[in-house]
Amino acid sequence: MDLIIAARNEESYIGGCLQSLLDQDAKSFTLQVFVAVNASTDKTTEVALTYKEKFQARGWALNVLDVPVAGKVNALNAADQVSSGGIRVYLDADVRLKAELLRQLHAALDTDVPLYATGTLQVAPAQSWVTRQYASLWTQLPFVKGGAVGAGLFAVNSAGRARWAEFPNIISDDTFVRLCFRPDERIEVPACYIWPMIEGLRNLIRVRRRQDAGVEEIAQNYPDMLKNEGKATLGKGELLRLLLKNPVGFCVYAVVHVAVRLRPASKEWTRGR
């Protein structure tokens, strides 16, 4: 199993991410990790390299790549070029995995049938009141509860990776890959991964604007992929249920939603944290 992390200025997060890999209950396969450090100006590379011997002690390989050109997609493609294939996991540097997750992903993808898999998303405890309220509503949306969201973590087997060539130069790489697969080809395993949500109202609006721009970009450039969306619809009855169950979270979510639509989104990549 190969695992790819695109990292830029992640010195505060990459250590925790790599440690969560070392803590995996994974004995039935070997792991090869590629940290594609792209144009970092901090100590991301140095911190990652301190884990090299720890991975060797488990019989695994940690490869830290120097990618001089900034950009997540560029980093993903650089790592893909040196990956040996098979099952590939794509992971954000600020994500932490529960100990059984890689084992469950490997079991789900150990087949010749093209498949996509992810873990059960768990939002990390937020520091700000606004983000806590927003997350309390967001995690109850049908799209999120429906499974296989893949924000921050997605994996494919060899046959699944053949669905696309290089990552295209787009905003939302995770949405692009998810839509390469029909809903019945996407799996959510029970094990959780911890995904941090952006802190503060202004940042939530900024990142939500980026996310919407990423979805719109795919709709414009790859319209045929939308047939694989399979999102559960959010009808009036569901909206009312969410409002009654969590009025404060609903209002915070609605404020972000309205603010995003008051100004057109930029098509440039925006940092999610």
PDB file of C-alpha atoms in Angstrom:
ATOM      1  CA  MET A   1       0.000   0.000   0.000  1.00  0.00           C
ATOM      2  CA  ASP A   2       1.313   3.447  -0.984  1.00  0.00           C
ATOM      3  CA  LEU A   3       0.237   6.554   0.909  1.00  0.00           C
ATOM      4  CA  ILE A   4       0.728  10.046  -0.507  1.00  0.00           C
ATOM      5  CA  ILE A   5       0.715  13.274   1.503  1.00  0.00           C
ATOM      6  CA  ALA A   6       0.958  16.653  -0.214  1.00  0.00           C
ATOM      7  CA  ALA A   7       2.437  19.057   2.334  1.00  0.00           C
ATOM      8  CA  ARG A   8       3.301  22.721   2.282  1.00  0.00           C
ATOM      9  CA  ASN A   9       4.167  24.622   5.471  1.00  0.00           C
ATOM     10  CA  GLU A  10       2.818  21.818   7.657  1.00  0.00           C
ATOM     11  CA  GLU A  11       5.548  21.654  10.302  1.00  0.00           C
ATOM     12  CA  SER A  12       2.958  21.874  13.090  1.00  0.00           C
ATOM     13  CA  TYR A  13       0.842  19.022  11.692  1.00  0.00           C
ATOM     14  CA  ILE A  14       2.987  16.572   9.726  1.00  0.00           C
ATOM     15  CA  GLY A  15       4.454  14.935  12.825  1.00  0.00           C
ATOM     16  CA  GLY A  16       1.061  14.050  14.250  1.00  0.00           C
ATOM     17  CA  CYS A  17      -0.074  12.755  10.877  1.00  0.00           C
ATOM     18  CA  LEU A  18       2.971  10.510  10.464  1.00  0.00           C
ATOM     19  CA  GLN A  19       2.709   9.268  14.035  1.00  0.00           C
ATOM     20  CA  SER A  20      -0.889   8.216  13.408  1.00  0.00           C
ATOM     21  CA  LEU A  21       0.443   6.119  10.515  1.00  0.00           C
ATOM     22  CA  LEU A  22       3.062   4.502  12.726  1.00  0.00           C
ATOM     23  CA  ASP A  23       0.316   3.654  15.226  1.00  0.00           C
ATOM     24  CA  GLN A  24      -1.671   1.696  12.630  1.00  0.00           C
ATOM     25  CA  ASP A  25      -2.709  -1.871  13.390  1.00  0.00           C
ATOM     26  CA  ALA A  26      -1.508  -3.030   9.981  1.00  0.00           C
ATOM     27  CA  LYS A  27       0.397  -6.314   9.832  1.00  0.00           C
ATOM     28  CA  SER A  28      -0.919  -7.913   6.651  1.00  0.00           C
ATOM     29  CA  PHE A  29       0.744  -5.483   4.243  1.00  0.00           C
ATOM     30  CA  THR A  30       3.706  -3.152   3.930  1.00  0.00           C
ATOM     31  CA  LEU A  31       3.338   0.612   3.741  1.00  0.00           C
ATOM     32  CA  GLN A  32       5.267   3.046   1.604  1.00  0.00           C
ATOM     33  CA  VAL A  33       4.702   6.717   2.414  1.00  0.00           C
ATOM     34  CA  PHE A  34       5.509   9.664   0.151  1.00  0.00           C
ATOM     35  CA  VAL A  35       5.478  13.131   1.685  1.00  0.00           C
ATOM     36  CA  ALA A  36       5.543  15.551  -1.261  1.00  0.00           C
ATOM     37  CA  VAL A  37       6.768  18.775   0.306  1.00  0.00           C
ATOM     38  CA  ASN A  38       6.011  21.521  -2.186  1.00  0.00           C
ATOM     39  CA  ALA A  39       7.701  24.931  -1.891  1.00  0.00           C
ATOM     40  CA  SER A  40       7.585  24.980   1.911  1.00  0.00           C
ATOM     41  CA  THR A  41       9.175  27.872   3.750  1.00  0.00           C
ATOM     42  CA  ASP A  42       9.057  26.241   7.177  1.00  0.00           C
ATOM     43  CA  LYS A  43      10.503  23.024   8.637  1.00  0.00           C
ATOM     44  CA  THR A  44       8.019  20.548   7.159  1.00  0.00           C
ATOM     45  CA  THR A  45      10.811  18.580   5.468  1.00  0.00           C
ATOM     46  CA  GLU A  46      13.005  18.480   8.555  1.00  0.00           C
ATOM     47  CA  VAL A  47      10.154  17.317  10.804  1.00  0.00           C
ATOM     48  CA  ALA A  48       9.099  14.607   8.331  1.00  0.00           C
ATOM     49  CA  LEU A  49      12.653  13.287   8.050  1.00  0.00           C
ATOM     50  CA  THR A  50      12.847  12.729  11.818  1.00  0.00           C
ATOM     51  CA  TYR A  51      10.294   9.915  11.355  1.00  0.00           C
ATOM     52  CA  LYS A  52      12.296   8.041   8.718  1.00  0.00           C
ATOM     53  CA  GLU A  53      14.013   5.632  11.133  1.00  0.00           C
ATOM     54  CA  LYS A  54      10.742   4.940  12.937  1.00  0.00           C
ATOM     55  CA  PHE A  55       9.168   3.827   9.669  1.00  0.00           C
ATOM     56  CA  GLN A  56      12.203   1.675   8.886  1.00  0.00           C
ATOM     57  CA  ALA A  57      11.823   0.008  12.284  1.00  0.00           C
ATOM     58  CA  ARG A  58       8.347  -1.140  11.219  1.00  0.00           C
ATOM     59  CA  GLY A  59       9.675  -2.402   7.909  1.00  0.00           C
ATOM     60  CA  TRP A  60       8.024   0.468   6.079  1.00  0.00           C
ATOM     61  CA  ALA A  61       9.457   3.209   3.867  1.00  0.00           C
ATOM     62  CA  LEU A  62       9.115   6.953   4.327  1.00  0.00           C
ATOM     63  CA  ASN A  63      10.124   9.010   1.291  1.00  0.00           C
ATOM     64  CA  VAL A  64      10.271  12.796   1.627  1.00  0.00           C
ATOM     65  CA  LEU A  65      10.140  14.433  -1.801  1.00  0.00           C
ATOM     66  CA  ASP A  66      11.296  17.959  -2.554  1.00  0.00           C
ATOM     67  CA  VAL A  67       8.788  19.425  -5.023  1.00  0.00           C
ATOM     68  CA  PRO A  68      10.016  22.946  -5.869  1.00  0.00           C
ATOM     69  CA  VAL A  69       6.789  24.186  -7.457  1.00  0.00           C
ATOM     70  CA  ALA A  70       3.965  25.091  -5.077  1.00  0.00           C
ATOM     71  CA  GLY A  71       0.537  23.513  -5.456  1.00  0.00           C
ATOM     72  CA  LYS A  72      -1.239  20.475  -4.068  1.00  0.00           C
ATOM     73  CA  VAL A  73      -2.075  18.963  -7.457  1.00  0.00           C
ATOM     74  CA  ASN A  74       1.527  19.340  -8.595  1.00  0.00           C
ATOM     75  CA  ALA A  75       2.693  17.593  -5.423  1.00  0.00           C
ATOM     76  CA  LEU A  76       0.210  14.741  -5.865  1.00  0.00           C
ATOM     77  CA  ASN A  77       1.361  14.168  -9.428  1.00  0.00           C
ATOM     78  CA  ALA A  78       5.028  14.225  -8.419  1.00  0.00           C
ATOM     79  CA  ALA A  79       4.406  11.555  -5.776  1.00  0.00           C
ATOM     80  CA  ASP A  80       2.261   9.478  -8.127  1.00  0.00           C
ATOM     81  CA  GLN A  81       5.125   9.347 -10.614  1.00  0.00           C
ATOM     82  CA  VAL A  82       7.364   7.529  -8.126  1.00  0.00           C
ATOM     83  CA  SER A  83       4.660   5.435  -6.487  1.00  0.00           C
ATOM     84  CA  SER A  84       4.825   1.715  -7.202  1.00  0.00           C
ATOM     85  CA  GLY A  85       1.101   1.379  -7.730  1.00  0.00           C
ATOM     86  CA  GLY A  86      -1.347  -1.004  -6.113  1.00  0.00           C
ATOM     87  CA  ILE A  87      -3.590   0.475  -3.432  1.00  0.00           C
ATOM     88  CA  ARG A  88      -2.991   4.203  -3.022  1.00  0.00           C
ATOM     89  CA  VAL A  89      -4.145   6.388  -0.173  1.00  0.00           C
ATOM     90  CA  TYR A  90      -4.181  10.179  -0.534  1.00  0.00           C
ATOM     91  CA  LEU A  91      -4.045  11.980   2.800  1.00  0.00           C
ATOM     92  CA  ASP A  92      -3.970  15.600   3.953  1.00  0.00           C
ATOM     93  CA  ALA A  93      -1.120  16.484   6.290  1.00  0.00           C
ATOM     94  CA  ASP A  94      -3.400  17.697   9.089  1.00  0.00           C
ATOM     95  CA  VAL A  95      -5.471  14.508   9.281  1.00  0.00           C
ATOM     96  CA  ARG A  96      -5.072  11.823  11.963  1.00  0.00           C
ATOM     97  CA  LEU A  97      -6.094   8.200  11.471  1.00  0.00           C
ATOM     98  CA  LYS A  98      -7.573   5.787  13.972  1.00  0.00           C
ATOM     99  CA  ALA A  99      -5.401   2.708  14.431  1.00  0.00           C
ATOM    100  CA  GLU A 100      -7.529   0.285  12.431  1.00  0.00           C
ATOM    101  CA  LEU A 101      -8.212   2.512   9.422  1.00  0.00           C
ATOM    102  CA  LEU A 102      -5.477   1.464   6.984  1.00  0.00           C
ATOM    103  CA  ARG A 103      -6.173  -2.206   7.661  1.00  0.00           C
ATOM    104  CA  GLN A 104      -9.850  -1.687   6.846  1.00  0.00           C
ATOM    105  CA  LEU A 105      -9.054   0.325   3.708  1.00  0.00           C
ATOM    106  CA  HIS A 106      -6.686  -2.401   2.516  1.00  0.00           C
ATOM    107  CA  ALA A 107      -9.311  -5.099   3.071  1.00  0.00           C
ATOM    108  CA  ALA A 108     -11.971  -3.084   1.220  1.00  0.00           C
ATOM    109  CA  LEU A 109      -9.733  -2.366  -1.784  1.00  0.00           C
ATOM    110  CA  ASP A 110      -8.010  -5.740  -2.100  1.00  0.00           C
ATOM    111  CA  THR A 111      -9.836  -6.671  -5.305  1.00  0.00           C
ATOM    112  CA  ASP A 112      -9.509  -6.309  -9.063  1.00  0.00           C
ATOM    113  CA  VAL A 113     -12.837  -4.439  -9.214  1.00  0.00           C
ATOM    114  CA  PRO A 114     -12.321  -0.641  -9.488  1.00  0.00           C
ATOM    115  CA  LEU A 115     -13.166   0.859  -6.111  1.00  0.00           C
ATOM    116  CA  TYR A 116     -12.844   4.026  -4.060  1.00  0.00           C
ATOM    117  CA  ALA A 117     -12.778   4.000  -0.268  1.00  0.00           C
ATOM    118  CA  THR A 118     -12.498   6.361   2.655  1.00  0.00           C
ATOM    119  CA  GLY A 119     -12.948   6.267   6.407  1.00  0.00           C
ATOM    120  CA  THR A 120     -15.702   7.631   8.592  1.00  0.00           C
ATOM    121  CA  LEU A 121     -15.122  11.360   8.882  1.00  0.00           C
ATOM    122  CA  GLN A 122     -14.931  12.778  12.393  1.00  0.00           C
ATOM    123  CA  VAL A 123     -14.546  16.542  12.761  1.00  0.00           C
ATOM    124  CA  ALA A 124     -11.841  17.480  15.246  1.00  0.00           C
ATOM    125  CA  PRO A 125     -13.004  19.493  18.286  1.00  0.00           C
ATOM    126  CA  ALA A 126     -13.120  23.132  17.232  1.00  0.00           C
ATOM    127  CA  GLN A 127     -11.609  25.970  19.216  1.00  0.00           C
ATOM    128  CA  SER A 128     -14.014  28.702  18.110  1.00  0.00           C
ATOM    129  CA  TRP A 129     -17.716  28.869  18.961  1.00  0.00           C
ATOM    130  CA  VAL A 130     -18.649  29.627  15.347  1.00  0.00           C
ATOM    131  CA  THR A 131     -16.868  26.578  13.974  1.00  0.00           C
ATOM    132  CA  ARG A 132     -18.361  24.323  16.655  1.00  0.00           C
ATOM    133  CA  GLN A 133     -21.860  25.466  15.722  1.00  0.00           C
ATOM    134  CA  TYR A 134     -21.204  25.199  11.982  1.00  0.00           C
ATOM    135  CA  ALA A 135     -19.742  21.703  12.358  1.00  0.00           C
ATOM    136  CA  SER A 136     -22.670  20.553  14.497  1.00  0.00           C
ATOM    137  CA  LEU A 137     -25.003  21.246  11.560  1.00  0.00           C
ATOM    138  CA  TRP A 138     -22.657  20.273   8.718  1.00  0.00           C
ATOM    139  CA  THR A 139     -22.080  16.793  10.129  1.00  0.00           C
ATOM    140  CA  GLN A 140     -25.845  16.189  10.051  1.00  0.00           C
ATOM    141  CA  LEU A 141     -26.295  17.024   6.372  1.00  0.00           C
ATOM    142  CA  PRO A 142     -27.443  14.096   4.195  1.00  0.00           C
ATOM    143  CA  PHE A 143     -24.334  14.363   2.010  1.00  0.00           C
ATOM    144  CA  VAL A 144     -22.053  13.958   5.011  1.00  0.00           C
ATOM    145  CA  LYS A 145     -24.124  11.302   6.763  1.00  0.00           C
ATOM    146  CA  GLY A 146     -24.584   9.485   3.462  1.00  0.00           C
ATOM    147  CA  GLY A 147     -20.988   8.365   3.631  1.00  0.00           C
ATOM    148  CA  ALA A 148     -17.799   8.265   1.588  1.00  0.00           C
ATOM    149  CA  VAL A 149     -17.276  12.036   1.647  1.00  0.00           C
ATOM    150  CA  GLY A 150     -13.510  11.669   1.375  1.00  0.00           C
ATOM    151  CA  ALA A 151     -12.586  15.153   2.636  1.00  0.00           C
ATOM    152  CA  GLY A 152      -8.919  14.893   3.587  1.00  0.00           C
ATOM    153  CA  LEU A 153      -8.643  11.153   2.928  1.00  0.00           C
ATOM    154  CA  PHE A 154      -9.485   8.934  -0.021  1.00  0.00           C
ATOM    155  CA  ALA A 155      -8.035   5.716  -1.388  1.00  0.00           C
ATOM    156  CA  VAL A 156      -8.294   3.691  -4.580  1.00  0.00           C
ATOM    157  CA  ASN A 157      -7.063   0.317  -5.732  1.00  0.00           C
ATOM    158  CA  SER A 158      -4.986  -0.218  -8.872  1.00  0.00           C
ATOM    159  CA  ALA A 159      -8.027  -0.666 -11.104  1.00  0.00           C
ATOM    160  CA  GLY A 160      -9.588   2.423  -9.585  1.00  0.00           C
ATOM    161  CA  ARG A 161      -6.469   4.529 -10.103  1.00  0.00           C
ATOM    162  CA  ALA A 162      -6.694   3.705 -13.808  1.00  0.00           C
ATOM    163  CA  ARG A 163      -9.875   5.812 -13.965  1.00  0.00           C
ATOM    164  CA  TRP A 164      -7.798   8.968 -14.459  1.00  0.00           C
ATOM    165  CA  ALA A 165      -4.300   9.852 -15.635  1.00  0.00           C
ATOM    166  CA  GLU A 166      -2.620  12.775 -13.891  1.00  0.00           C
ATOM    167  CA  PHE A 167      -4.554  14.904 -11.436  1.00  0.00           C
ATOM    168  CA  PRO A 168      -5.904  17.808 -13.471  1.00  0.00           C
ATOM    169  CA  ASN A 169      -5.102  21.370 -12.451  1.00  0.00           C
ATOM    170  CA  ILE A 170      -8.304  21.962 -10.514  1.00  0.00           C
ATOM    171  CA  ILE A 171      -9.310  23.233  -7.086  1.00  0.00           C
ATOM    172  CA  SER A 172     -11.051  20.149  -5.705  1.00  0.00           C
ATOM    173  CA  ASP A 173      -8.953  17.025  -6.215  1.00  0.00           C
ATOM    174  CA  ASP A 174     -11.013  15.011  -3.714  1.00  0.00           C
ATOM    175  CA  THR A 175     -14.310  15.800  -5.468  1.00  0.00           C
ATOM    176  CA  PHE A 176     -12.777  14.972  -8.839  1.00  0.00           C
ATOM    177  CA  VAL A 177     -11.618  11.542  -7.669  1.00  0.00           C
ATOM    178  CA  ARG A 178     -14.873  10.755  -5.858  1.00  0.00           C
ATOM    179  CA  LEU A 179     -16.847  11.508  -9.016  1.00  0.00           C
ATOM    180  CA  CYS A 180     -14.684   9.119 -11.018  1.00  0.00           C
ATOM    181  CA  PHE A 181     -16.705   6.397  -9.257  1.00  0.00           C
ATOM    182  CA  ARG A 182     -20.387   5.571  -9.118  1.00  0.00           C
ATOM    183  CA  PRO A 183     -22.026   5.597  -5.676  1.00  0.00           C
ATOM    184  CA  ASP A 184     -22.023   1.770  -5.639  1.00  0.00           C
ATOM    185  CA  GLU A 185     -18.246   1.833  -6.238  1.00  0.00           C
ATOM    186  CA  ARG A 186     -17.566   4.029  -3.203  1.00  0.00           C
ATOM    187  CA  ILE A 187     -17.007   2.513   0.227  1.00  0.00           C
ATOM    188  CA  GLU A 188     -16.898   4.070   3.682  1.00  0.00           C
ATOM    189  CA  VAL A 189     -15.174   1.810   6.204  1.00  0.00           C
ATOM    190  CA  PRO A 190     -16.185   2.051   9.893  1.00  0.00           C
ATOM    191  CA  ALA A 191     -12.838   3.285  11.228  1.00  0.00           C
ATOM    192  CA  CYS A 192     -12.629   7.042  11.744  1.00  0.00           C
ATOM    193  CA  TYR A 193     -10.210   9.694  10.682  1.00  0.00           C
ATOM    194  CA  ILE A 194      -9.964  13.051  12.441  1.00  0.00           C
ATOM    195  CA  TRP A 195     -10.381  16.018  10.116  1.00  0.00           C
ATOM    196  CA  PRO A 196      -9.924  19.620  11.346  1.00  0.00           C
ATOM    197  CA  MET A 197     -12.418  22.242  10.244  1.00  0.00           C
ATOM    198  CA  ILE A 198     -11.315  25.815   9.614  1.00  0.00           C
ATOM    199  CA  GLU A 199     -11.711  28.179  12.578  1.00  0.00           C
ATOM    200  CA  GLY A 200     -13.786  31.368  12.567  1.00  0.00           C
ATOM    201  CA  LEU A 201     -16.601  32.857  10.521  1.00  0.00           C
ATOM    202  CA  ARG A 202     -14.472  34.676   7.957  1.00  0.00           C
ATOM    203  CA  ASN A 203     -12.369  31.590   7.295  1.00  0.00           C
ATOM    204  CA  LEU A 204     -15.436  29.358   7.040  1.00  0.00           C
ATOM    205  CA  ILE A 205     -16.857  31.671   4.382  1.00  0.00           C
ATOM    206  CA  ARG A 206     -13.543  31.751   2.523  1.00  0.00           C
ATOM    207  CA  VAL A 207     -13.130  27.985   2.475  1.00  0.00           C
ATOM    208  CA  ARG A 208     -16.787  27.326   1.658  1.00  0.00           C
ATOM    209  CA  ARG A 209     -16.422  29.748  -1.259  1.00  0.00           C
ATOM    210  CA  ARG A 210     -13.405  27.761  -2.457  1.00  0.00           C
ATOM    211  CA  GLN A 211     -15.311  24.481  -2.134  1.00  0.00           C
ATOM    212  CA  ASP A 212     -18.231  25.787  -4.150  1.00  0.00           C
ATOM    213  CA  ALA A 213     -15.840  27.088  -6.807  1.00  0.00           C
ATOM    214  CA  GLY A 214     -14.237  23.650  -6.988  1.00  0.00           C
ATOM    215  CA  VAL A 215     -17.569  21.938  -7.559  1.00  0.00           C
ATOM    216  CA  GLU A 216     -18.555  24.498 -10.193  1.00  0.00           C
ATOM    217  CA  GLU A 217     -15.218  24.036 -11.951  1.00  0.00           C
ATOM    218  CA  ILE A 218     -15.835  20.298 -12.245  1.00  0.00           C
ATOM    219  CA  ALA A 219     -19.389  20.902 -13.468  1.00  0.00           C
ATOM    220  CA  GLN A 220     -18.055  23.150 -16.228  1.00  0.00           C
ATOM    221  CA  ASN A 221     -15.038  21.092 -17.266  1.00  0.00           C
ATOM    222  CA  TYR A 222     -16.275  17.548 -16.593  1.00  0.00           C
ATOM    223  CA  PRO A 223     -20.093  17.677 -16.796  1.00  0.00           C
ATOM    224  CA  ASP A 224     -20.404  13.945 -17.496  1.00  0.00           C
ATOM    225  CA  MET A 225     -18.939  13.204 -14.070  1.00  0.00           C
ATOM    226  CA  LEU A 226     -21.948  14.716 -12.305  1.00  0.00           C
ATOM    227  CA  LYS A 227     -23.975  11.593 -13.023  1.00  0.00           C
ATOM    228  CA  ASN A 228     -21.880   9.906 -10.309  1.00  0.00           C
ATOM    229  CA  GLU A 229     -22.749  12.464  -7.637  1.00  0.00           C
ATOM    230  CA  GLY A 230     -25.492  10.516  -5.883  1.00  0.00           C
ATOM    231  CA  LYS A 231     -26.012  13.140  -3.179  1.00  0.00           C
ATOM    232  CA  ALA A 232     -29.098  12.847  -1.025  1.00  0.00           C
ATOM    233  CA  THR A 233     -31.323  15.878  -1.573  1.00  0.00           C
ATOM    234  CA  LEU A 234     -32.011  18.370   1.203  1.00  0.00           C
ATOM    235  CA  GLY A 235     -35.754  18.957   1.015  1.00  0.00           C
ATOM    236  CA  LYS A 236     -37.945  21.346   2.979  1.00  0.00           C
ATOM    237  CA  GLY A 237     -38.848  18.670   5.483  1.00  0.00           C
ATOM    238  CA  GLU A 238     -35.204  17.880   6.204  1.00  0.00           C
ATOM    239  CA  LEU A 239     -34.388  21.581   6.508  1.00  0.00           C
ATOM    240  CA  LEU A 240     -37.171  22.011   9.055  1.00  0.00           C
ATOM    241  CA  ARG A 241     -35.970  18.998  11.005  1.00  0.00           C
ATOM    242  CA  LEU A 242     -32.424  20.371  11.129  1.00  0.00           C
ATOM    243  CA  LEU A 243     -33.699  23.803  12.207  1.00  0.00           C
ATOM    244  CA  LEU A 244     -35.804  22.401  15.037  1.00  0.00           C
ATOM    245  CA  LYS A 245     -33.091  20.041  16.209  1.00  0.00           C
ATOM    246  CA  ASN A 246     -30.244  22.554  16.111  1.00  0.00           C
ATOM    247  CA  PRO A 247     -31.477  26.147  15.642  1.00  0.00           C
ATOM    248  CA  VAL A 248     -28.168  27.811  16.559  1.00  0.00           C
ATOM    249  CA  GLY A 249     -26.076  25.584  14.301  1.00  0.00           C
ATOM    250  CA  PHE A 250     -28.633  26.026  11.528  1.00  0.00           C
ATOM    251  CA  CYS A 251     -28.415  29.818  11.748  1.00  0.00           C
ATOM    252  CA  VAL A 252     -24.609  29.837  11.694  1.00  0.00           C
ATOM    253  CA  TYR A 253     -24.590  27.497   8.710  1.00  0.00           C
ATOM    254  CA  ALA A 254     -27.182  29.690   6.953  1.00  0.00           C
ATOM    255  CA  VAL A 255     -25.096  32.834   7.543  1.00  0.00           C
ATOM    256  CA  VAL A 256     -22.083  31.187   5.895  1.00  0.00           C
ATOM    257  CA  HIS A 257     -24.235  29.888   3.048  1.00  0.00           C
ATOM    258  CA  VAL A 258     -25.722  33.323   2.311  1.00  0.00           C
ATOM    259  CA  ALA A 259     -22.380  35.148   2.665  1.00  0.00           C
ATOM    260  CA  VAL A 260     -20.761  32.812   0.130  1.00  0.00           C
ATOM    261  CA  ARG A 261     -23.411  33.649  -2.440  1.00  0.00           C
ATOM    262  CA  LEU A 262     -23.139  37.398  -1.964  1.00  0.00           C
ATOM    263  CA  ARG A 263     -19.730  37.433  -3.659  1.00  0.00           C
ATOM    264  CA  PRO A 264     -18.495  35.328  -6.588  1.00  0.00           C
ATOM    265  CA  ALA A 265     -15.889  32.713  -5.721  1.00  0.00           C
ATOM    266  CA  SER A 266     -12.292  32.932  -6.855  1.00  0.00           C
ATOM    267  CA  LYS A 267     -11.087  30.116  -9.076  1.00  0.00           C
ATOM    268  CA  GLU A 268      -7.702  30.057  -7.366  1.00  0.00           C
ATOM    269  CA  TRP A 269      -6.717  27.468  -4.785  1.00  0.00           C
ATOM    270  CA  THR A 270      -7.209  28.643  -1.226  1.00  0.00           C
ATOM    271  CA  ARG A 271      -5.641  27.044   1.809  1.00  0.00           C
ATOM    272  CA  GLY A 272      -8.212  25.107   3.798  1.00  0.00           C
ATOM    273  CA  ARG A 273      -6.806  26.075   7.141  1.00  0.00           C
TER     274      ARG A 273
END
